[in-house]
Tab-separated table of C-alpha atoms (C1' of nucleotides) in Angstrom:
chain	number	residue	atom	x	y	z
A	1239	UNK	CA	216.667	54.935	173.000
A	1240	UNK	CA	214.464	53.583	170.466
A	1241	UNK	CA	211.763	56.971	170.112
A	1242	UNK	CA	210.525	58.287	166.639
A	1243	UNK	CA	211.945	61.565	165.670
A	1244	UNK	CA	209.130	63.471	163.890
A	1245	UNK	CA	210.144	65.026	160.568
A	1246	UNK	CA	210.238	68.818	160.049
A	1247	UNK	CA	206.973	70.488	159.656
A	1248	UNK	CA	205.391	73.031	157.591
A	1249	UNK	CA	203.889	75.988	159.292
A	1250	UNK	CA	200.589	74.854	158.231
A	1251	UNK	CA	201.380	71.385	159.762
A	1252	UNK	CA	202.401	73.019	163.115
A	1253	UNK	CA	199.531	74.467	163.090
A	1254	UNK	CA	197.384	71.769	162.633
A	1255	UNK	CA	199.595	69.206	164.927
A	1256	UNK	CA	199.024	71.828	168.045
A	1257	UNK	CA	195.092	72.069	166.994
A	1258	UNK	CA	194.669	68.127	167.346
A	1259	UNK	CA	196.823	67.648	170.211
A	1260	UNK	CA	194.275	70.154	171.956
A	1261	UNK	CA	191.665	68.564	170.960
A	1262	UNK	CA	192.189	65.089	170.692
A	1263	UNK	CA	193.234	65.752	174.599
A	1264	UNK	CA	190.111	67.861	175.856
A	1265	UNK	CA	187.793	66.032	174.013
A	1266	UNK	CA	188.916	62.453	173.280
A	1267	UNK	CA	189.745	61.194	169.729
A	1268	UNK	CA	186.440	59.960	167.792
A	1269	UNK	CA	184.828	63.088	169.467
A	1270	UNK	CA	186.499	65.546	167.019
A	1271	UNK	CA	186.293	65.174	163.577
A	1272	UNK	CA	189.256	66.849	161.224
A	1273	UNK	CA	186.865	69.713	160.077
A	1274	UNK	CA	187.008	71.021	163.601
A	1275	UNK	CA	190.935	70.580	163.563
A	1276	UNK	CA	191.545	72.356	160.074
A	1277	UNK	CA	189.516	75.382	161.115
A	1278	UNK	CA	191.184	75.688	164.139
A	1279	UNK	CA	194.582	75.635	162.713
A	1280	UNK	CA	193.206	77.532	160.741
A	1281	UNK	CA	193.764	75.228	157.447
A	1282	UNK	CA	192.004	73.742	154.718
A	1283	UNK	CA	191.231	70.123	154.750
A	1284	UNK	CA	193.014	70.061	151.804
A	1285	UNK	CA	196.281	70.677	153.768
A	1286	UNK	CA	195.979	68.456	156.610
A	1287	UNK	CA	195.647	65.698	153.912
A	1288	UNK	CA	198.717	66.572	151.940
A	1289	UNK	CA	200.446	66.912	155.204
A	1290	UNK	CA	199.394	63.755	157.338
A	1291	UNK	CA	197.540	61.568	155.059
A	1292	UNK	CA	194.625	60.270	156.701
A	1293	UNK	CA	193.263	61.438	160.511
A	1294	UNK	CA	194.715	58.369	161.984
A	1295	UNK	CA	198.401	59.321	161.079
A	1296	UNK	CA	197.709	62.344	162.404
A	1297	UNK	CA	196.232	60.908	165.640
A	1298	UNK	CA	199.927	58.817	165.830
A	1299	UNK	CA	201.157	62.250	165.133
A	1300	UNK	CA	199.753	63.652	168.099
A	1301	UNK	CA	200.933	61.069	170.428
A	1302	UNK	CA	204.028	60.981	169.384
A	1303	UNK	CA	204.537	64.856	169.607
A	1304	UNK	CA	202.570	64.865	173.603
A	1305	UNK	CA	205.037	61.694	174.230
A	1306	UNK	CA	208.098	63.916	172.963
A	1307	UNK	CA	207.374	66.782	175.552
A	1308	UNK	CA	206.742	65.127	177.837
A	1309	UNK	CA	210.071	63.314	177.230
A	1310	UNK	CA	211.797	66.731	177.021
A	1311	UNK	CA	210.744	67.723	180.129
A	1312	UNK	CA	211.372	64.742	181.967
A	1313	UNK	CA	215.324	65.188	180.434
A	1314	UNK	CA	215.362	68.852	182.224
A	1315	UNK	CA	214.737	67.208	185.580
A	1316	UNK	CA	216.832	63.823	185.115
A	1317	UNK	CA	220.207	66.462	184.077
A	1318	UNK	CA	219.294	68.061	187.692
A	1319	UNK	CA	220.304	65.303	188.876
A	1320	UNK	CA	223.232	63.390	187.592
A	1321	UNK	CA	224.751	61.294	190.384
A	1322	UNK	CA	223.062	57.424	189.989
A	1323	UNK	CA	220.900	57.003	193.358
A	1324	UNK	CA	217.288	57.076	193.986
A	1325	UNK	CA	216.646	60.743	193.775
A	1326	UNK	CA	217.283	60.326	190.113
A	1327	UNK	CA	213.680	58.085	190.325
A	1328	UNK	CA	212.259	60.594	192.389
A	1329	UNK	CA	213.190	63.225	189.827
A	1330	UNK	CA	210.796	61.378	187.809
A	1331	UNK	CA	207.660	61.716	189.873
A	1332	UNK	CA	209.015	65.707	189.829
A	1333	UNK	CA	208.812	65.950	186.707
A	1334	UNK	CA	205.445	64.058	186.402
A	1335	UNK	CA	203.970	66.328	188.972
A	1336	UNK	CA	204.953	69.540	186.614
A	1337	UNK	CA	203.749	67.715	183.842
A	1338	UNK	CA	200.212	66.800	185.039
A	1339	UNK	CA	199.847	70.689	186.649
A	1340	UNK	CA	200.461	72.169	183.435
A	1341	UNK	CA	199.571	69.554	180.794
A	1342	UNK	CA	197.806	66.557	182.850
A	1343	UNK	CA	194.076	67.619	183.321
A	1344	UNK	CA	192.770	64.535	181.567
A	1345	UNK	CA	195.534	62.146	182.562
A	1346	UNK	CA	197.394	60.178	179.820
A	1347	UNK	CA	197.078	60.495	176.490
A	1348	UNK	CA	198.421	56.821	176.128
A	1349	UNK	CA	195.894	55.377	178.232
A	1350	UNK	CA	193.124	57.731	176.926
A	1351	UNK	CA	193.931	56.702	173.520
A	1352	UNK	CA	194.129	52.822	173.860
A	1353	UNK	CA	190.214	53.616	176.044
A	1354	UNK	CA	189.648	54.451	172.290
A	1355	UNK	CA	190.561	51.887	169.845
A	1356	UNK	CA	189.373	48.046	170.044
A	1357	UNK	CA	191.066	44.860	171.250
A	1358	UNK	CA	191.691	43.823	168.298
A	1359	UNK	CA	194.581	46.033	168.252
A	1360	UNK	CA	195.963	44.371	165.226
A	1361	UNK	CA	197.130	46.529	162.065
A	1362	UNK	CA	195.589	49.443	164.310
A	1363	UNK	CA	199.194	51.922	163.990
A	1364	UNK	CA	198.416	53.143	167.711
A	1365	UNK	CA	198.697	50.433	169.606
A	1366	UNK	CA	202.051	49.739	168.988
A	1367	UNK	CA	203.012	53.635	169.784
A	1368	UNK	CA	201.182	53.945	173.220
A	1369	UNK	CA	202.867	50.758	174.029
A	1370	UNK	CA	206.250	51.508	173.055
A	1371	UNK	CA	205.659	54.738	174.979
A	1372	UNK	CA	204.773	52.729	178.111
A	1373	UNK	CA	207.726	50.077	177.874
A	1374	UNK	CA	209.800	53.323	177.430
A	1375	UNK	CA	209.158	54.359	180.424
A	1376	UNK	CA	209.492	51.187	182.310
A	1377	UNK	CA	213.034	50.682	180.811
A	1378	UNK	CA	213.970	54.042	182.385
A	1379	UNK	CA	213.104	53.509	185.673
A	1380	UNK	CA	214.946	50.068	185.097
A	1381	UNK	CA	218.117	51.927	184.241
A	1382	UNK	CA	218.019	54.553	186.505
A	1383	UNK	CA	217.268	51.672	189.573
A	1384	UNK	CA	220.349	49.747	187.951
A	1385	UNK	CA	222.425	52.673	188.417
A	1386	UNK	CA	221.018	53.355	191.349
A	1387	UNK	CA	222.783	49.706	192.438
A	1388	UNK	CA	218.944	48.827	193.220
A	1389	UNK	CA	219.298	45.049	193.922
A	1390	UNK	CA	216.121	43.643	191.763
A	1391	UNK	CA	215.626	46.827	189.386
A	1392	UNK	CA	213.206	44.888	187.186
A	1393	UNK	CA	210.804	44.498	190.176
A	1394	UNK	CA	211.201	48.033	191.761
A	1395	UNK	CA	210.652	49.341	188.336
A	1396	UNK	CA	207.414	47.284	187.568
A	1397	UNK	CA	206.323	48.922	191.196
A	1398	UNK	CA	207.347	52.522	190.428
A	1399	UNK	CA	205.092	52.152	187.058
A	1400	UNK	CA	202.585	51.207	189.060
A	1401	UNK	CA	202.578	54.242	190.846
A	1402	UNK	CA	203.234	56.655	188.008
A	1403	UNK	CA	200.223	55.078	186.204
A	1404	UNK	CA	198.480	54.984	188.999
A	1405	UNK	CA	198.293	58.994	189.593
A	1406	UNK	CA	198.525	59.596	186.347
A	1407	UNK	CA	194.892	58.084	186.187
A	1408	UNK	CA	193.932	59.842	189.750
A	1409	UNK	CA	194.463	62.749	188.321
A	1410	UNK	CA	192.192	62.760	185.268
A	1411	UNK	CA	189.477	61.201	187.469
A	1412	UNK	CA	189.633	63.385	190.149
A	1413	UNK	CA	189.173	61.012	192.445
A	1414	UNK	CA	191.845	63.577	195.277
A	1415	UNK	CA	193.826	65.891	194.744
A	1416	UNK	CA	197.557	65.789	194.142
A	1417	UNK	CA	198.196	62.339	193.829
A	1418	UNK	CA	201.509	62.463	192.659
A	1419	UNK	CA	202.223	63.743	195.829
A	1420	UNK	CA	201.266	60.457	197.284
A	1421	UNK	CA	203.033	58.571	194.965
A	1422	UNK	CA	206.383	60.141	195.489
A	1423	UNK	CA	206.334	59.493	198.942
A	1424	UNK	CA	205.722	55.553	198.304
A	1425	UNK	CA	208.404	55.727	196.318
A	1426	UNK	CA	211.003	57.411	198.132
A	1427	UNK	CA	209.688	54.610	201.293
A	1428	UNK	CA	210.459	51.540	198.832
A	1429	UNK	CA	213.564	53.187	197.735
A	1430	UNK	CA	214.775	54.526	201.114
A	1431	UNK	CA	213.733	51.622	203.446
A	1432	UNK	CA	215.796	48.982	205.174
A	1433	UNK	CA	215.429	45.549	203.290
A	1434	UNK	CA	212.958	43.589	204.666
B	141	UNK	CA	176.344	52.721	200.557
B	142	UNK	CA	175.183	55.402	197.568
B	143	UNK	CA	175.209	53.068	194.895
B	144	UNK	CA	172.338	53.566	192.340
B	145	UNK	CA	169.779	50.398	191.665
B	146	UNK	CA	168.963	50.090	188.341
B	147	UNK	CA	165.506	49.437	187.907
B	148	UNK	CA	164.179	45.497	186.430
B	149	UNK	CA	164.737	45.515	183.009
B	150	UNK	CA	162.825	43.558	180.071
B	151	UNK	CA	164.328	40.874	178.085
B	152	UNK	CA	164.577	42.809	175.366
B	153	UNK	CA	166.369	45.575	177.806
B	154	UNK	CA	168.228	42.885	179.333
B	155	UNK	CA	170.034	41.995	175.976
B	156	UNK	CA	170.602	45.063	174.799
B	157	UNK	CA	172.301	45.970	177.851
B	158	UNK	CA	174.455	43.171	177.632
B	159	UNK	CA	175.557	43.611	174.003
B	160	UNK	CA	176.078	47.271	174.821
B	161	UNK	CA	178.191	46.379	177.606
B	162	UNK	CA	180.446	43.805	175.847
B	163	UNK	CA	180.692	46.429	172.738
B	164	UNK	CA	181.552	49.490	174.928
B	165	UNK	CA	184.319	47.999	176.731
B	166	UNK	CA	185.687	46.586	173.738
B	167	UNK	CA	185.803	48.732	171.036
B	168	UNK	CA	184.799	52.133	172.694
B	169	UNK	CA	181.928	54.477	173.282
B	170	UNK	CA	182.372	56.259	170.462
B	171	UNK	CA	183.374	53.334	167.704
B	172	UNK	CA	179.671	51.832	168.448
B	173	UNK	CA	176.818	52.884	167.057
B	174	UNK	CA	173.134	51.961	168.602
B	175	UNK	CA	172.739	50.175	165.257
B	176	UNK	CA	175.211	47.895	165.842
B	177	UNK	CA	173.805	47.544	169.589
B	178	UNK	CA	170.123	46.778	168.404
B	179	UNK	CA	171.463	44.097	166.141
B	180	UNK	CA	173.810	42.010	167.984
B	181	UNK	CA	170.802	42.386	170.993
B	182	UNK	CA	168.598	40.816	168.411
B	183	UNK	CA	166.170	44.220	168.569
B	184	UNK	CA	164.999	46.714	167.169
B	185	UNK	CA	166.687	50.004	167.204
B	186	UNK	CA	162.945	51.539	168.414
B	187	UNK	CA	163.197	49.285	171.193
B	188	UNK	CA	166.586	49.916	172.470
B	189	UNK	CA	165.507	53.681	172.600
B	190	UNK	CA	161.761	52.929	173.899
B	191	UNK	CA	163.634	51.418	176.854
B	192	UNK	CA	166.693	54.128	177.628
B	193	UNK	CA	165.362	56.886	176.006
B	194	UNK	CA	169.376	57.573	174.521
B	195	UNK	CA	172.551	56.328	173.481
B	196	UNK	CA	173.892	58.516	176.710
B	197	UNK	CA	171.150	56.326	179.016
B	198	UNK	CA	172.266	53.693	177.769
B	199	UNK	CA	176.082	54.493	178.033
B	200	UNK	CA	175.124	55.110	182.065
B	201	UNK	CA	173.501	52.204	182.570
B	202	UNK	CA	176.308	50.127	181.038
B	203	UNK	CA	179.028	51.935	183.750
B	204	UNK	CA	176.563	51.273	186.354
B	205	UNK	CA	175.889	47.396	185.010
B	206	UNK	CA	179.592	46.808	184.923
B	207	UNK	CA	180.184	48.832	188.592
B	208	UNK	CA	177.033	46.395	189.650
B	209	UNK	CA	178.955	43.072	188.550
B	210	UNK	CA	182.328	44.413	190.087
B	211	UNK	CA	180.776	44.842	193.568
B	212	UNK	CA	179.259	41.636	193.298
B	213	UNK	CA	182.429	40.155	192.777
B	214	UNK	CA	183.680	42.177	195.636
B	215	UNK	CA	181.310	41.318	198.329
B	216	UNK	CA	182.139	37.322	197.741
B	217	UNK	CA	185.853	38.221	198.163
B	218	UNK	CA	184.755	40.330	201.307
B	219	UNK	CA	182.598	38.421	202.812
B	220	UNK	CA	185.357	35.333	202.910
B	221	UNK	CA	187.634	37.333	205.160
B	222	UNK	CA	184.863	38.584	207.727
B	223	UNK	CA	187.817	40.142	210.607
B	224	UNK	CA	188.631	43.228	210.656
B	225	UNK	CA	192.630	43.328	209.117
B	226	UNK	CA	194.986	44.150	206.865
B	227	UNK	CA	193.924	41.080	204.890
B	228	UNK	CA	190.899	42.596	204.145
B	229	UNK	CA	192.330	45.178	202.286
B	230	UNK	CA	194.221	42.342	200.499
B	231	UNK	CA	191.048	40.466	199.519
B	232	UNK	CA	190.161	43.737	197.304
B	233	UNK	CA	193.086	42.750	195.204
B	234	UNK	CA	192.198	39.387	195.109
B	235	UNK	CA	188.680	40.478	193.960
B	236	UNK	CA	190.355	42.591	191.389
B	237	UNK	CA	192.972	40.149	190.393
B	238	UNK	CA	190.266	37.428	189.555
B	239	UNK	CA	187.848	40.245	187.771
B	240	UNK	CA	190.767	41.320	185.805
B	241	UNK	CA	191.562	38.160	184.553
B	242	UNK	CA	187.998	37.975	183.509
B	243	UNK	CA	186.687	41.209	182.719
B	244	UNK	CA	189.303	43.437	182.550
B	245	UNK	CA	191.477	42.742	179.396
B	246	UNK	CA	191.064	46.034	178.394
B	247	UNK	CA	191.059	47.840	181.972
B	248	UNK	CA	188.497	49.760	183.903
B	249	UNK	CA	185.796	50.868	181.789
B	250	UNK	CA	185.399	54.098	183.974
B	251	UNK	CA	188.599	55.133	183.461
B	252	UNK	CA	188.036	54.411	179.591
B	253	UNK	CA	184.901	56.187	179.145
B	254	UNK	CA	186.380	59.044	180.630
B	255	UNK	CA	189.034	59.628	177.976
B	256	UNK	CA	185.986	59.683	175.764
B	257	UNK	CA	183.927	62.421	177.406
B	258	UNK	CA	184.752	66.464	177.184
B	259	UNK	CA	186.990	67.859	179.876
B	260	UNK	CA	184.108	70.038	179.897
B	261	UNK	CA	182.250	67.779	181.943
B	262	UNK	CA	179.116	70.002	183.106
B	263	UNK	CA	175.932	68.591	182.306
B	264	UNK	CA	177.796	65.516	181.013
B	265	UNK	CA	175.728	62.382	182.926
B	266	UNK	CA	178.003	59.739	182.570
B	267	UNK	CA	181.677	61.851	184.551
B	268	UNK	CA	179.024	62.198	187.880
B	269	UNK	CA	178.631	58.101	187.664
B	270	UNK	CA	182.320	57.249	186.949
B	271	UNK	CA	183.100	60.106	190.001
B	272	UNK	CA	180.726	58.382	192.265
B	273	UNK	CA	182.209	54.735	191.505
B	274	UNK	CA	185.679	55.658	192.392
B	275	UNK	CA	185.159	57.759	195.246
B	276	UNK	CA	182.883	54.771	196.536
B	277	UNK	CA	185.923	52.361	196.343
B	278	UNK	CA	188.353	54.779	198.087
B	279	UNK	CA	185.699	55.008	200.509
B	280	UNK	CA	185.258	51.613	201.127
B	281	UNK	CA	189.555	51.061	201.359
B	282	UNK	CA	189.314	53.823	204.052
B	283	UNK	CA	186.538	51.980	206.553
B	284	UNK	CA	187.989	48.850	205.704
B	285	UNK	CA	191.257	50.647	207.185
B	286	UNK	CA	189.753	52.202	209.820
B	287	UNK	CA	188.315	48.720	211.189
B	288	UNK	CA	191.874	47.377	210.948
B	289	UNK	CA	193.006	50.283	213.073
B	290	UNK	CA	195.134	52.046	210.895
B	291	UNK	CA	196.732	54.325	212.157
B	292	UNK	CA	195.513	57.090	209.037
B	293	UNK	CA	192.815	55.257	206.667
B	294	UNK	CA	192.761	58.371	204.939
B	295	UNK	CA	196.035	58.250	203.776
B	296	UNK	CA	196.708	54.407	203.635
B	297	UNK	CA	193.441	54.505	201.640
B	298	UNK	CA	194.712	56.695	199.114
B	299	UNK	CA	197.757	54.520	198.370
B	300	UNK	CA	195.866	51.567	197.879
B	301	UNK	CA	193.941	53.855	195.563
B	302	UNK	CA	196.823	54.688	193.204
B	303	UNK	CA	197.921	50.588	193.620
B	304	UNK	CA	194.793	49.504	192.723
B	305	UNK	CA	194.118	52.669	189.279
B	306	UNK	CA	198.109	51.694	188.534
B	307	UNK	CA	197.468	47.586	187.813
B	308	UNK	CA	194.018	48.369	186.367
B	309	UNK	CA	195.753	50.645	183.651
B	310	UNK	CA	198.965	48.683	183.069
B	311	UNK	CA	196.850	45.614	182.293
B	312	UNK	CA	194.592	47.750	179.775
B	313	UNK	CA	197.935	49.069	178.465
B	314	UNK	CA	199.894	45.445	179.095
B	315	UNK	CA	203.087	47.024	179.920
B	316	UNK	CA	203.405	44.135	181.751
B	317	UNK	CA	202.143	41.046	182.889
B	318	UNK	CA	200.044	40.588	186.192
B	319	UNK	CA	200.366	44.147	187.774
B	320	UNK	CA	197.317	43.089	190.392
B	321	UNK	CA	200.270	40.722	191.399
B	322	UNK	CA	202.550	43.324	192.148
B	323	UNK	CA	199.933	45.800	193.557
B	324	UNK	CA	199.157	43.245	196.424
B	325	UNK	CA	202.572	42.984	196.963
B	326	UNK	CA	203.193	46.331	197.500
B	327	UNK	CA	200.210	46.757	199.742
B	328	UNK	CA	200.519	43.920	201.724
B	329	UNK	CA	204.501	45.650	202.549
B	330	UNK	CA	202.414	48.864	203.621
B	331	UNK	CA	199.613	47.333	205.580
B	332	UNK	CA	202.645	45.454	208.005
B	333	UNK	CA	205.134	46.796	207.601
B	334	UNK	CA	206.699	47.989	211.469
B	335	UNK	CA	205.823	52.242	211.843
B	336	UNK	CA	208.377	54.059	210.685
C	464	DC	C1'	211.397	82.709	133.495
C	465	DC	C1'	209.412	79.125	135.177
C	466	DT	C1'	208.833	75.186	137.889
C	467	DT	C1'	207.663	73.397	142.302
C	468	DG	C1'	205.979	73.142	147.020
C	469	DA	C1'	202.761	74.966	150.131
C	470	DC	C1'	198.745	76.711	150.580
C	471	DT	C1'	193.478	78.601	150.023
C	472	DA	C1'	188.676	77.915	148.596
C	473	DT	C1'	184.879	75.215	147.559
C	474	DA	C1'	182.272	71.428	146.393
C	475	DC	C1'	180.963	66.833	146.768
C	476	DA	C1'	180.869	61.675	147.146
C	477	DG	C1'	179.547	58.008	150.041
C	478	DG	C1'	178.980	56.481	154.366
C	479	DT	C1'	177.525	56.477	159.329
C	480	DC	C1'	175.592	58.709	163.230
C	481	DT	C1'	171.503	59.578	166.572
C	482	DG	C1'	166.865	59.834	166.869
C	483	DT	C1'	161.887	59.666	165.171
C	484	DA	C1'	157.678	58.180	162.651
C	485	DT	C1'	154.361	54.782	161.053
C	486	DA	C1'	152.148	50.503	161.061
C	487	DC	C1'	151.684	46.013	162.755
C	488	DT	C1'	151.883	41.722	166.110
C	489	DT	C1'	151.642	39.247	170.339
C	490	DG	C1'	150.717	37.927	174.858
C	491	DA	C1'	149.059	39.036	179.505
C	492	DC	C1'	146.056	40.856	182.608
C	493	DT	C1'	141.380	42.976	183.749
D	756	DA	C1'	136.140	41.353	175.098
D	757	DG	C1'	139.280	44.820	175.539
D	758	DT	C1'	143.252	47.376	176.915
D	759	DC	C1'	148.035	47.871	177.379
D	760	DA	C1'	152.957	46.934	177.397
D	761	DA	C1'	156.501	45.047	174.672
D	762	DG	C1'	158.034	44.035	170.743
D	763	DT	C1'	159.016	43.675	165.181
D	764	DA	C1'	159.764	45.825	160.666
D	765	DT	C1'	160.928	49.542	157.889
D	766	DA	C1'	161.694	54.012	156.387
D	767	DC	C1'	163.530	58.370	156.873
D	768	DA	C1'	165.242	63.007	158.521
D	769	DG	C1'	169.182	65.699	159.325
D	770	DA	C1'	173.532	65.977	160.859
D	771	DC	C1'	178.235	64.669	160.812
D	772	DC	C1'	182.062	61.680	159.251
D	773	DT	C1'	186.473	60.768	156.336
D	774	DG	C1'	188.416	61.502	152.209
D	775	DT	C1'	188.847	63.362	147.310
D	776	DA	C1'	188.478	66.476	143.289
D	777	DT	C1'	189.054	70.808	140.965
D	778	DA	C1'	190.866	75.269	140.411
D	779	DG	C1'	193.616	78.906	141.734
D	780	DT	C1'	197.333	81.863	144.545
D	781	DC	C1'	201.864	82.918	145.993
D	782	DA	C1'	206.696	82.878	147.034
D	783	DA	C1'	211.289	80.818	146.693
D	784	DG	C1'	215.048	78.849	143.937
D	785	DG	C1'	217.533	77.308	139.938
DNA sequence: CCTTGACTATACAGGTCTGTATACTTGACT
DNA sequence: AGTCAAGTATACAGACCTGTATAGTCAAGG
């Protein structure tokens, strides 16, 4: 469905990928420089070079591999549940909520990342990854509302990104807790309600 | 209603703070330096730090410019529907649906300077200020609730919360078009629809 | 045996970052 | 007349940034 599959990596590379996705997270991107990455992959500079070519691959790197478990995870709870319906959207939001309690502190790395990089997003290799992420997820709530026999999927799905995105944000900002919580029960309303 | 007055500024002041403010939002906190600041102000750099003391000042005072403008914005939109009602709550979208299409190409600039700041956020001035401005607006959603007579402002306020953080995200991340469309939709369904 | 890929170690180039120091000008108010 | 706030102009310190160069180690595979 249209997501990169990262190549095999060196041990070194691992090493380094884990490193920056830690930090690049915690800290925000421009904030750590790749001195702090190589020594705590422990790694020359040297290495990360040969292995990812300049700090901006690596930062595509980085979203790509976050966007990829996250991805993972969110399979492990669709497979729960198989049978088309709206519990498979709810599944979502489950999945999300396990996410963000283990992984989520800061909110999205997407949406933290694109905070980071101008408007003139053209040429600039993340834009187009954060975004493809996002649409991603959009056309999987459209599917899953299709099979759900939703009758306007395109709308309801446009409304449950709202929601995910929403939280998603809430919880980074700490604004209240367990927002997720509140958006799974809008959802399962708009999916469970009479039409109006 | 808690919000912080920032104190009459020099012309000089004045136009730094504006340059800093369109610069910020648009490439990042980070990706500016207070040498590009000082020139596009038409200053000197000695001035820009005689009147904010720091690059973190003057990050702070740009949050609390922009949160200034937004309320602004608000209070016309407000002050239009004066009854207490559901379409009160509605005229918050409307604020944020013309400030968006405005201001907010590249989202909420709280939100973005937060992906730029340390999860460590102790000591950190500027997490207190974005804290403040977003537990001000679901303050605000929750009396303007509670003078409608819903029947749990808390709760209603926090949806309208996650409606509002959702479109202010997806049109940074333009997943798709007008979200603030779809987010008064949505609310306008909660605020009357029949008890269920 | 010997080449090749992966890696370490170290140094450095060239630029940018925040923040400060020094010296001067200008206009307003007392 | 004199003081003071606000500003210009310029230089610089010291740190940090990305990226490269040079030299060497080590293990696996043909």
């Amino acid at each position: 469905m249209n997501v990169p599959v990262l190549a095999p990596l060196t041990p070194a590379a691992r090493r380094v990928l884990d490193a920056a996705s830690e930090l690049f997270y915690e800290r925000g991107i421009h904030a750590v420089g790749v001195d702090t990455i190589a020594e705590a992959a422990g790694v020359t500079k040297k290495t990360l070079y040969d292995r990812f070519g300049s700090k901006e691959a690596l930062v595509v790197a980085y979203l790509q591999h976050r966007d990829a478990q996250w991805r993972d995870l969110l399979d492990k709870y669709l497979t729960r549940v198989p049978e088309p319906g709206p519990d498979r959207v709810l599944a979502v939001f489950d999945a999300a909520i396990s996410w963000s309690d283990e992984n989520g502190a800061k909110g999205c790395s997407a949406i933290n990342a694109r905070a980071e990089i101008g408007d003139g997003h053209d040429g600039h290799p993340v834009f187009p990854e954060i975004a493809r992420q996002k649409v991603w997820l959009l056309d999987l709530f459209t599917e899953i509302l299709r099979d759900a026999n939703d009758v306007d999927p395109a709308t309801m799905a446009k409304r449950m990104m709202l929601l995910y995105e929403g939280a998603i944000v809430t919880v980074g900002m700490e604004t209240y807790p367990h927002p997720f919580d509140v958006a799974r029960d809008m959802a399962r309303s708009l999916l469970t309600a009479p039409a109006r």
